[in-house]
């Protein structure tokens, strides 16, 4: 089941809590919804809770395209757990700095920091030796957790800059 | 219940913590405050366990950083060095037995070992228990992690923690 579900409350209220993040906000929320709530309705609910409006879309973590708006949300969620992301339309231009070099790429706000790191380390990015798991991203001095979504750290903007750094291996 | 235990329990009930549980990254095994016991999943290896138990002392949480050790549940004591996560050079440095804590700046006891280094890796009062668990989970998924010779008994939850699970 995708959502974090309390089966008793689900049966009682006929609602399923869905874990959501809204572009521009770091916190995760739980929104309980019924089976019939469409993607567009869910976007409006999450946007209302976060205090944002406009042309919102619902994205799943690291998926290439947003969900279809007139379909029920719960029917489009995968079996495995995933955090749902509500964002304004448009990709975010991510710039990566590493050893004086700079590359950039467009990502959906629902892309995770891990996915961005993989891209930056890989051949489309800096083409670095060694696995991406040996690197991490920093933004404004903060080391970012790998499962954060890009939209959670971009402060509602459509561009952001990162430093790519090697993970520390503490020595004597 | 003191403010540190209350803050810890609130964070263990947070969506942020439960996301990690839902993604099978970690599990809460029990609390005997100030100690809390977690299972943290490791990268699958032929010669490796599904994960490790981590015991964290959360006195003063969240103003003070937790200090933690890998734990042998069956013996209810620190995991012996020979059973800790290995890399080609030996035991992964963050889990060496130099003191009764992690060898990483996020750890309360270890942080002072690097007075002017790794400042960005230290615990901040706005961090939470997930910050620590993410770091540990990442260490168990490092590219040079080779596994460990941990027995199933080591992953058993000590009775003292089982007794408190319903609290």
mmCIF file of C-alpha atoms in Angstrom:
data_model
loop_
_atom_site.group_PDB
_atom_site.id
_atom_site.type_symbol
_atom_site.label_atom_id
_atom_site.label_comp_id
_atom_site.label_asym_id
_atom_site.label_seq_id
_atom_site.Cartn_x
_atom_site.Cartn_y
_atom_site.Cartn_z
ATOM 1 C CA UNK A 1 0.000 0.000 0.000
ATOM 2 C CA UNK A 2 1.385 3.337 -0.940
ATOM 3 C CA UNK A 3 0.228 5.406 1.947
ATOM 4 C CA UNK A 4 1.025 5.061 5.608
ATOM 5 C CA UNK A 5 -2.230 3.519 6.610
ATOM 6 C CA UNK A 6 -3.874 2.951 9.909
ATOM 7 C CA UNK A 7 -6.272 0.225 8.833
ATOM 8 C CA UNK A 8 -8.731 0.853 11.654
ATOM 9 C CA UNK A 9 -9.107 4.527 10.870
ATOM 10 C CA UNK A 10 -9.308 3.704 7.181
ATOM 11 C CA UNK A 11 -12.200 1.358 7.683
ATOM 12 C CA UNK A 12 -13.955 3.742 10.020
ATOM 13 C CA UNK A 13 -13.650 6.891 7.958
ATOM 14 C CA UNK A 14 -13.209 5.335 4.487
ATOM 15 C CA UNK A 15 -10.215 7.565 3.950
ATOM 16 C CA UNK A 16 -6.606 6.737 3.236
ATOM 17 C CA UNK A 17 -3.853 9.018 4.488
ATOM 18 C CA UNK A 18 -1.419 9.981 1.735
ATOM 19 C CA UNK A 19 1.998 11.411 2.565
ATOM 20 C CA UNK A 20 2.562 14.577 0.597
ATOM 21 C CA UNK A 21 5.086 17.360 0.281
ATOM 22 C CA UNK A 22 4.286 20.687 -1.308
ATOM 23 C CA UNK A 23 6.861 22.561 -3.354
ATOM 24 C CA UNK A 24 8.524 25.217 -1.244
ATOM 25 C CA UNK A 25 7.928 23.460 2.077
ATOM 26 C CA UNK A 26 10.326 21.140 3.897
ATOM 27 C CA UNK A 27 7.724 19.363 6.041
ATOM 28 C CA UNK A 28 5.728 16.297 5.031
ATOM 29 C CA UNK A 29 2.003 16.147 5.642
ATOM 30 C CA UNK A 30 -0.593 13.419 5.740
ATOM 31 C CA UNK A 31 -3.777 14.088 3.821
ATOM 32 C CA UNK A 32 -6.593 11.573 4.342
ATOM 33 C CA UNK A 33 -8.580 11.124 1.129
ATOM 34 C CA UNK A 34 -11.394 8.941 -0.098
ATOM 35 C CA UNK A 35 -11.042 6.597 -3.054
ATOM 36 C CA UNK A 36 -12.855 8.963 -5.400
ATOM 37 C CA UNK A 37 -10.633 12.028 -4.925
ATOM 38 C CA UNK A 38 -9.028 12.904 -8.250
ATOM 39 C CA UNK A 39 -5.466 14.024 -8.794
ATOM 40 C CA UNK A 40 -6.637 17.583 -9.497
ATOM 41 C CA UNK A 41 -8.791 17.654 -6.360
ATOM 42 C CA UNK A 42 -5.897 16.346 -4.294
ATOM 43 C CA UNK A 43 -3.602 19.036 -5.716
ATOM 44 C CA UNK A 44 -6.118 21.706 -4.736
ATOM 45 C CA UNK A 45 -6.471 20.244 -1.218
ATOM 46 C CA UNK A 46 -2.716 20.138 -0.650
ATOM 47 C CA UNK A 47 -2.245 23.568 -2.161
ATOM 48 C CA UNK A 48 -4.960 24.993 0.076
ATOM 49 C CA UNK A 49 -3.326 23.465 3.155
ATOM 50 C CA UNK A 50 0.036 24.932 2.155
ATOM 51 C CA UNK A 51 -1.424 28.269 1.158
ATOM 52 C CA UNK A 52 -0.472 28.135 -2.507
ATOM 53 C CA UNK A 53 -2.707 28.271 -5.541
ATOM 54 C CA UNK A 54 -2.398 28.333 -9.289
ATOM 55 C CA UNK A 55 -1.861 25.581 -11.801
ATOM 56 C CA UNK A 56 -0.801 22.737 -9.527
ATOM 57 C CA UNK A 57 0.132 19.209 -10.527
ATOM 58 C CA UNK A 58 0.765 15.996 -8.639
ATOM 59 C CA UNK A 59 3.994 14.120 -9.160
ATOM 60 C CA UNK A 60 5.391 10.891 -7.792
ATOM 61 C CA UNK A 61 8.927 10.662 -6.529
ATOM 62 C CA UNK A 62 11.426 10.418 -9.413
ATOM 63 C CA UNK A 63 8.793 9.850 -12.078
ATOM 64 C CA UNK A 64 9.259 11.480 -15.474
ATOM 65 C CA UNK A 65 5.752 12.934 -15.783
ATOM 66 C CA UNK A 66 2.986 14.203 -13.488
ATOM 67 C CA UNK A 67 -0.174 12.179 -12.835
ATOM 68 C CA UNK A 68 -3.309 12.599 -14.928
ATOM 69 C CA UNK A 69 -5.551 15.172 -13.278
ATOM 70 C CA UNK A 70 -9.036 13.734 -13.787
ATOM 71 C CA UNK A 71 -8.244 10.222 -12.527
ATOM 72 C CA UNK A 72 -8.625 9.106 -8.870
ATOM 73 C CA UNK A 73 -5.312 9.552 -7.092
ATOM 74 C CA UNK A 74 -5.325 6.348 -5.044
ATOM 75 C CA UNK A 75 -5.785 4.268 -8.196
ATOM 76 C CA UNK A 76 -2.601 5.756 -9.656
ATOM 77 C CA UNK A 77 -0.326 5.156 -6.700
ATOM 78 C CA UNK A 78 2.145 2.282 -6.939
ATOM 79 C CA UNK A 79 2.164 -0.649 -4.517
ATOM 80 C CA UNK A 80 5.401 0.356 -2.881
ATOM 81 C CA UNK A 81 5.461 3.401 -0.631
ATOM 82 C CA UNK A 82 6.201 6.701 -2.329
ATOM 83 C CA UNK A 83 5.877 10.305 -1.244
ATOM 84 C CA UNK A 84 3.478 12.369 -3.357
ATOM 85 C CA UNK A 85 4.598 15.830 -4.433
ATOM 86 C CA UNK A 86 2.354 18.764 -5.277
ATOM 87 C CA UNK A 87 4.019 21.565 -7.232
ATOM 88 C CA UNK A 88 3.367 24.372 -9.631
ATOM 89 C CA UNK A 89 3.902 23.427 -13.265
ATOM 90 C CA UNK A 90 7.434 23.539 -14.557
ATOM 91 C CA UNK A 91 10.814 22.002 -13.932
ATOM 92 C CA UNK A 92 13.540 23.356 -11.691
ATOM 93 C CA UNK A 93 16.895 24.329 -13.191
ATOM 94 C CA UNK A 94 19.509 22.727 -10.927
ATOM 95 C CA UNK A 95 23.106 23.942 -11.169
ATOM 96 C CA UNK A 96 25.878 21.766 -9.729
ATOM 97 C CA UNK A 97 29.367 22.971 -8.773
ATOM 98 C CA UNK A 98 32.328 20.625 -8.351
ATOM 99 C CA UNK A 99 36.019 21.539 -8.270
ATOM 100 C CA UNK A 100 35.487 24.769 -10.208
ATOM 101 C CA UNK A 101 33.307 23.131 -12.861
ATOM 102 C CA UNK A 102 29.589 23.716 -13.345
ATOM 103 C CA UNK A 103 26.823 21.686 -14.977
ATOM 104 C CA UNK A 104 23.075 22.091 -14.893
ATOM 105 C CA UNK A 105 19.926 20.177 -15.750
ATOM 106 C CA UNK A 106 16.144 20.480 -15.478
ATOM 107 C CA UNK A 107 14.343 18.228 -12.995
ATOM 108 C CA UNK A 108 10.760 17.926 -11.812
ATOM 109 C CA UNK A 109 10.298 19.165 -8.221
ATOM 110 C CA UNK A 110 9.613 15.548 -7.158
ATOM 111 C CA UNK A 111 13.129 14.392 -8.076
ATOM 112 C CA UNK A 112 15.007 13.239 -5.004
ATOM 113 C CA UNK A 113 18.390 14.541 -3.947
ATOM 114 C CA UNK A 114 19.692 11.012 -4.552
ATOM 115 C CA UNK A 115 18.502 11.146 -8.179
ATOM 116 C CA UNK A 116 20.147 14.550 -8.640
ATOM 117 C CA UNK A 117 23.399 13.245 -7.170
ATOM 118 C CA UNK A 118 23.315 10.255 -9.498
ATOM 119 C CA UNK A 119 22.867 12.569 -12.471
ATOM 120 C CA UNK A 120 25.610 14.996 -11.391
ATOM 121 C CA UNK A 121 28.156 12.213 -10.823
ATOM 122 C CA UNK A 122 27.201 10.320 -14.004
ATOM 123 C CA UNK A 123 28.259 10.819 -17.592
ATOM 124 C CA UNK A 124 25.627 13.485 -18.304
ATOM 125 C CA UNK A 125 26.970 15.485 -15.373
ATOM 126 C CA UNK A 126 30.618 15.618 -14.325
ATOM 127 C CA UNK A 127 31.438 12.050 -15.369
ATOM 128 C CA UNK A 128 33.239 11.305 -12.121
ATOM 129 C CA UNK A 129 34.988 8.120 -11.123
ATOM 130 C CA UNK A 130 33.457 6.043 -8.379
ATOM 131 C CA UNK A 131 29.822 5.458 -7.471
ATOM 132 C CA UNK A 132 27.372 8.258 -6.819
ATOM 133 C CA UNK A 133 26.874 6.891 -3.303
ATOM 134 C CA UNK A 134 30.300 8.299 -2.421
ATOM 135 C CA UNK A 135 29.050 11.851 -3.039
ATOM 136 C CA UNK A 136 26.461 14.167 -1.500
ATOM 137 C CA UNK A 137 24.891 17.526 -2.293
ATOM 138 C CA UNK A 138 25.124 20.679 -0.208
ATOM 139 C CA UNK A 139 22.926 23.736 -0.503
ATOM 140 C CA UNK A 140 23.567 26.921 1.459
ATOM 141 C CA UNK A 141 26.001 24.979 3.640
ATOM 142 C CA UNK A 142 23.514 22.233 4.499
ATOM 143 C CA UNK A 143 24.232 18.620 3.623
ATOM 144 C CA UNK A 144 21.012 17.357 2.100
ATOM 145 C CA UNK A 145 19.399 14.052 2.962
ATOM 146 C CA UNK A 146 19.097 11.787 -0.088
ATOM 147 C CA UNK A 147 15.333 11.271 0.061
ATOM 148 C CA UNK A 148 14.443 14.967 0.152
ATOM 149 C CA UNK A 149 12.661 16.194 -2.958
ATOM 150 C CA UNK A 150 14.183 18.987 -5.025
ATOM 151 C CA UNK A 151 11.018 21.010 -4.492
ATOM 152 C CA UNK A 152 11.512 20.791 -0.718
ATOM 153 C CA UNK A 153 14.826 22.623 -0.851
ATOM 154 C CA UNK A 154 14.314 25.109 -3.700
ATOM 155 C CA UNK A 155 12.245 27.547 -1.579
ATOM 156 C CA UNK A 156 9.480 27.650 -4.207
ATOM 157 C CA UNK A 157 11.890 28.897 -6.873
ATOM 158 C CA UNK A 158 12.479 27.284 -10.254
ATOM 159 C CA UNK A 159 16.269 27.415 -10.005
ATOM 160 C CA UNK A 160 18.754 26.317 -7.365
ATOM 161 C CA UNK A 161 22.487 25.812 -6.967
ATOM 162 C CA UNK A 162 24.252 22.867 -5.304
ATOM 163 C CA UNK A 163 27.781 21.940 -4.361
ATOM 164 C CA UNK A 164 28.688 18.328 -5.050
ATOM 165 C CA UNK A 165 31.079 17.023 -2.383
ATOM 166 C CA UNK A 166 32.597 13.702 -1.404
ATOM 167 C CA UNK A 167 31.215 12.127 1.737
ATOM 168 C CA UNK A 168 33.636 12.320 4.611
ATOM 169 C CA UNK A 169 35.470 9.288 5.866
ATOM 170 C CA UNK A 170 36.741 10.517 9.250
ATOM 171 C CA UNK A 171 40.396 9.784 9.847
ATOM 172 C CA UNK A 172 42.469 9.936 13.036
ATOM 173 C CA UNK B 1 8.715 12.137 31.427
ATOM 174 C CA UNK B 2 11.403 14.749 30.823
ATOM 175 C CA UNK B 3 11.470 17.174 27.904
ATOM 176 C CA UNK B 4 14.209 15.211 26.110
ATOM 177 C CA UNK B 5 12.230 11.965 26.201
ATOM 178 C CA UNK B 6 9.044 13.786 25.196
ATOM 179 C CA UNK B 7 10.817 15.419 22.227
ATOM 180 C CA UNK B 8 12.289 12.099 21.168
ATOM 181 C CA UNK B 9 8.942 10.307 21.315
ATOM 182 C CA UNK B 10 7.336 13.095 19.284
ATOM 183 C CA UNK B 11 9.981 12.724 16.592
ATOM 184 C CA UNK B 12 9.616 8.944 16.583
ATOM 185 C CA UNK B 13 5.913 9.457 15.861
ATOM 186 C CA UNK B 14 6.560 12.007 13.100
ATOM 187 C CA UNK B 15 5.722 11.459 9.454
ATOM 188 C CA UNK B 16 9.402 12.004 8.690
ATOM 189 C CA UNK B 17 10.387 9.019 10.840
ATOM 190 C CA UNK B 18 7.543 6.859 9.521
ATOM 191 C CA UNK B 19 8.564 7.544 5.915
ATOM 192 C CA UNK B 20 11.871 5.811 6.673
ATOM 193 C CA UNK B 21 9.975 2.906 8.199
ATOM 194 C CA UNK B 22 7.694 2.689 5.166
ATOM 195 C CA UNK B 23 10.752 2.666 2.905
ATOM 196 C CA UNK B 24 12.199 -0.171 5.024
ATOM 197 C CA UNK B 25 15.222 1.922 5.963
ATOM 198 C CA UNK B 26 14.848 1.547 9.734
ATOM 199 C CA UNK B 27 12.585 0.317 12.522
ATOM 200 C CA UNK B 28 12.136 1.343 16.117
ATOM 201 C CA UNK B 29 12.779 -1.687 18.340
ATOM 202 C CA UNK B 30 12.230 -0.137 21.760
ATOM 203 C CA UNK B 31 12.915 2.665 24.194
ATOM 204 C CA UNK B 32 14.495 2.405 27.625
ATOM 205 C CA UNK B 33 15.150 6.095 27.979
ATOM 206 C CA UNK B 34 17.669 7.606 27.542
ATOM 207 C CA UNK B 35 18.426 4.649 25.289
ATOM 208 C CA UNK B 36 16.533 3.871 22.117
ATOM 209 C CA UNK B 37 17.144 0.822 19.956
ATOM 210 C CA UNK B 38 16.772 0.820 16.159
ATOM 211 C CA UNK B 39 17.225 -1.682 13.380
ATOM 212 C CA UNK B 40 18.876 0.007 10.387
ATOM 213 C CA UNK B 41 18.847 -1.847 7.083
ATOM 214 C CA UNK B 42 22.101 -2.480 5.232
ATOM 215 C CA UNK B 43 22.932 -3.049 1.586
ATOM 216 C CA UNK B 44 22.278 -6.727 0.787
ATOM 217 C CA UNK B 45 25.516 -8.712 0.718
ATOM 218 C CA UNK B 46 26.134 -12.448 0.456
ATOM 219 C CA UNK B 47 28.233 -12.222 3.597
ATOM 220 C CA UNK B 48 26.185 -9.667 5.407
ATOM 221 C CA UNK B 49 23.161 -9.258 7.656
ATOM 222 C CA UNK B 50 19.916 -7.566 6.680
ATOM 223 C CA UNK B 51 21.017 -4.720 8.910
ATOM 224 C CA UNK B 52 22.327 -3.832 12.329
ATOM 225 C CA UNK B 53 20.941 -2.799 15.684
ATOM 226 C CA UNK B 54 21.879 0.723 16.735
ATOM 227 C CA UNK B 55 21.554 1.843 20.337
ATOM 228 C CA UNK B 56 21.459 5.604 20.829
ATOM 229 C CA UNK B 57 21.687 7.521 24.097
ATOM 230 C CA UNK B 58 19.378 10.491 23.631
ATOM 231 C CA UNK B 59 19.978 12.362 26.906
ATOM 232 C CA UNK B 60 19.326 16.051 26.346
ATOM 233 C CA UNK B 61 17.687 15.458 22.950
ATOM 234 C CA UNK B 62 17.436 17.375 20.676
ATOM 235 C CA UNK B 63 19.666 20.140 22.040
ATOM 236 C CA UNK B 64 22.397 17.570 22.597
ATOM 237 C CA UNK B 65 23.410 15.063 19.941
ATOM 238 C CA UNK B 66 22.692 11.392 20.494
ATOM 239 C CA UNK B 67 25.692 9.140 21.045
ATOM 240 C CA UNK B 68 25.382 5.684 19.564
ATOM 241 C CA UNK B 69 26.886 2.240 19.200
ATOM 242 C CA UNK B 70 26.141 -0.791 17.096
ATOM 243 C CA UNK B 71 24.493 -3.251 19.438
ATOM 244 C CA UNK B 72 24.420 -7.016 19.969
ATOM 245 C CA UNK B 73 20.827 -7.627 20.955
ATOM 246 C CA UNK B 74 21.285 -11.169 22.228
ATOM 247 C CA UNK B 75 24.046 -10.135 24.598
ATOM 248 C CA UNK B 76 22.626 -6.642 25.188
ATOM 249 C CA UNK B 77 26.045 -5.060 24.761
ATOM 250 C CA UNK B 78 28.055 -3.265 22.116
ATOM 251 C CA UNK B 79 28.640 -5.328 18.979
ATOM 252 C CA UNK B 80 32.158 -6.738 19.044
ATOM 253 C CA UNK B 81 34.551 -5.171 16.562
ATOM 254 C CA UNK B 82 34.901 -8.401 14.591
ATOM 255 C CA UNK B 83 31.165 -8.336 13.846
ATOM 256 C CA UNK B 84 30.986 -4.719 12.682
ATOM 257 C CA UNK B 85 30.538 -3.533 9.075
ATOM 258 C CA UNK B 86 33.622 -4.206 7.006
ATOM 259 C CA UNK B 87 35.356 -2.485 4.110
ATOM 260 C CA UNK B 88 38.407 -3.791 2.231
ATOM 261 C CA UNK B 89 40.725 -2.131 4.764
ATOM 262 C CA UNK B 90 39.000 -3.714 7.768
ATOM 263 C CA UNK B 91 36.232 -2.402 9.988
ATOM 264 C CA UNK B 92 34.470 0.648 8.541
ATOM 265 C CA UNK B 93 36.143 3.562 10.308
ATOM 266 C CA UNK B 94 32.893 5.080 11.606
ATOM 267 C CA UNK B 95 32.275 1.871 13.568
ATOM 268 C CA UNK B 96 35.778 1.284 14.913
ATOM 269 C CA UNK B 97 36.019 0.629 18.629
ATOM 270 C CA UNK B 98 38.148 3.668 19.519
ATOM 271 C CA UNK B 99 35.568 4.672 22.162
ATOM 272 C CA UNK B 100 32.051 3.653 23.130
ATOM 273 C CA UNK B 101 30.460 5.714 20.350
ATOM 274 C CA UNK B 102 30.443 6.209 16.608
ATOM 275 C CA UNK B 103 33.614 7.569 15.032
ATOM 276 C CA UNK B 104 31.698 10.294 13.215
ATOM 277 C CA UNK B 105 31.196 14.019 13.936
ATOM 278 C CA UNK B 106 27.419 13.544 14.265
ATOM 279 C CA UNK B 107 28.032 11.631 17.506
ATOM 280 C CA UNK B 108 27.940 13.617 20.759
ATOM 281 C CA UNK B 109 31.106 12.038 22.173
ATOM 282 C CA UNK B 110 33.053 11.859 18.924
ATOM 283 C CA UNK B 111 32.419 15.430 17.771
ATOM 284 C CA UNK B 112 35.062 16.887 20.065
ATOM 285 C CA UNK B 113 37.655 14.700 18.374
ATOM 286 C CA UNK B 114 37.608 17.135 15.432
ATOM 287 C CA UNK B 115 37.428 20.575 17.121
ATOM 288 C CA UNK B 116 37.916 22.517 13.889
ATOM 289 C CA UNK B 117 37.005 19.967 11.216
ATOM 290 C CA UNK B 118 33.776 18.582 9.812
ATOM 291 C CA UNK B 119 31.744 21.353 11.438
ATOM 292 C CA UNK B 120 29.023 20.947 8.833
ATOM 293 C CA UNK B 121 28.685 17.269 9.801
ATOM 294 C CA UNK B 122 27.994 17.979 13.463
ATOM 295 C CA UNK B 123 24.642 17.749 15.161
ATOM 296 C CA UNK B 124 22.598 20.934 15.201
ATOM 297 C CA UNK B 125 19.776 21.560 17.685
ATOM 298 C CA UNK B 126 17.319 21.635 14.782
ATOM 299 C CA UNK B 127 18.333 18.123 13.735
ATOM 300 C CA UNK B 128 16.211 15.162 14.715
ATOM 301 C CA UNK B 129 16.641 11.429 15.146
ATOM 302 C CA UNK B 130 16.041 10.942 11.414
ATOM 303 C CA UNK B 131 19.187 12.980 10.712
ATOM 304 C CA UNK B 132 21.213 10.366 12.583
ATOM 305 C CA UNK B 133 19.396 7.405 11.055
ATOM 306 C CA UNK B 134 19.870 8.746 7.512
ATOM 307 C CA UNK B 135 23.625 8.987 8.122
ATOM 308 C CA UNK B 136 23.833 5.458 9.506
ATOM 309 C CA UNK B 137 21.695 4.087 6.673
ATOM 310 C CA UNK B 138 23.956 5.769 4.122
ATOM 311 C CA UNK B 139 27.064 4.300 5.781
ATOM 312 C CA UNK B 140 25.577 0.820 5.400
ATOM 313 C CA UNK B 141 25.095 1.583 1.696
ATOM 314 C CA UNK B 142 28.570 2.929 0.986
ATOM 315 C CA UNK B 143 30.128 1.506 -2.148
ATOM 316 C CA UNK B 144 32.975 -0.113 -0.205
ATOM 317 C CA UNK B 145 30.718 -1.778 2.388
ATOM 318 C CA UNK B 146 31.437 -5.516 2.249
ATOM 319 C CA UNK B 147 29.092 -6.957 4.867
ATOM 320 C CA UNK B 148 29.743 -8.395 8.313
ATOM 321 C CA UNK B 149 29.636 -11.683 10.179
ATOM 322 C CA UNK B 150 26.711 -10.906 12.422
ATOM 323 C CA UNK B 151 24.736 -13.799 13.902
ATOM 324 C CA UNK B 152 20.945 -13.798 14.002
ATOM 325 C CA UNK B 153 21.245 -13.658 17.783
ATOM 326 C CA UNK B 154 22.876 -10.254 17.452
ATOM 327 C CA UNK B 155 19.705 -8.906 15.841
ATOM 328 C CA UNK B 156 17.438 -10.153 18.634
ATOM 329 C CA UNK B 157 15.781 -7.426 20.650
ATOM 330 C CA UNK B 158 16.800 -7.487 24.337
ATOM 331 C CA UNK B 159 14.004 -8.292 26.758
ATOM 332 C CA UNK B 160 14.315 -4.898 28.455
ATOM 333 C CA UNK B 161 13.298 -3.202 25.189
ATOM 334 C CA UNK B 162 10.541 -5.696 24.444
ATOM 335 C CA UNK B 163 9.050 -4.961 27.850
ATOM 336 C CA UNK B 164 8.713 -1.283 26.969
ATOM 337 C CA UNK B 165 7.446 -1.562 23.417
ATOM 338 C CA UNK B 166 3.856 -1.076 24.437
ATOM 339 C CA UNK B 167 4.573 2.139 26.295
#
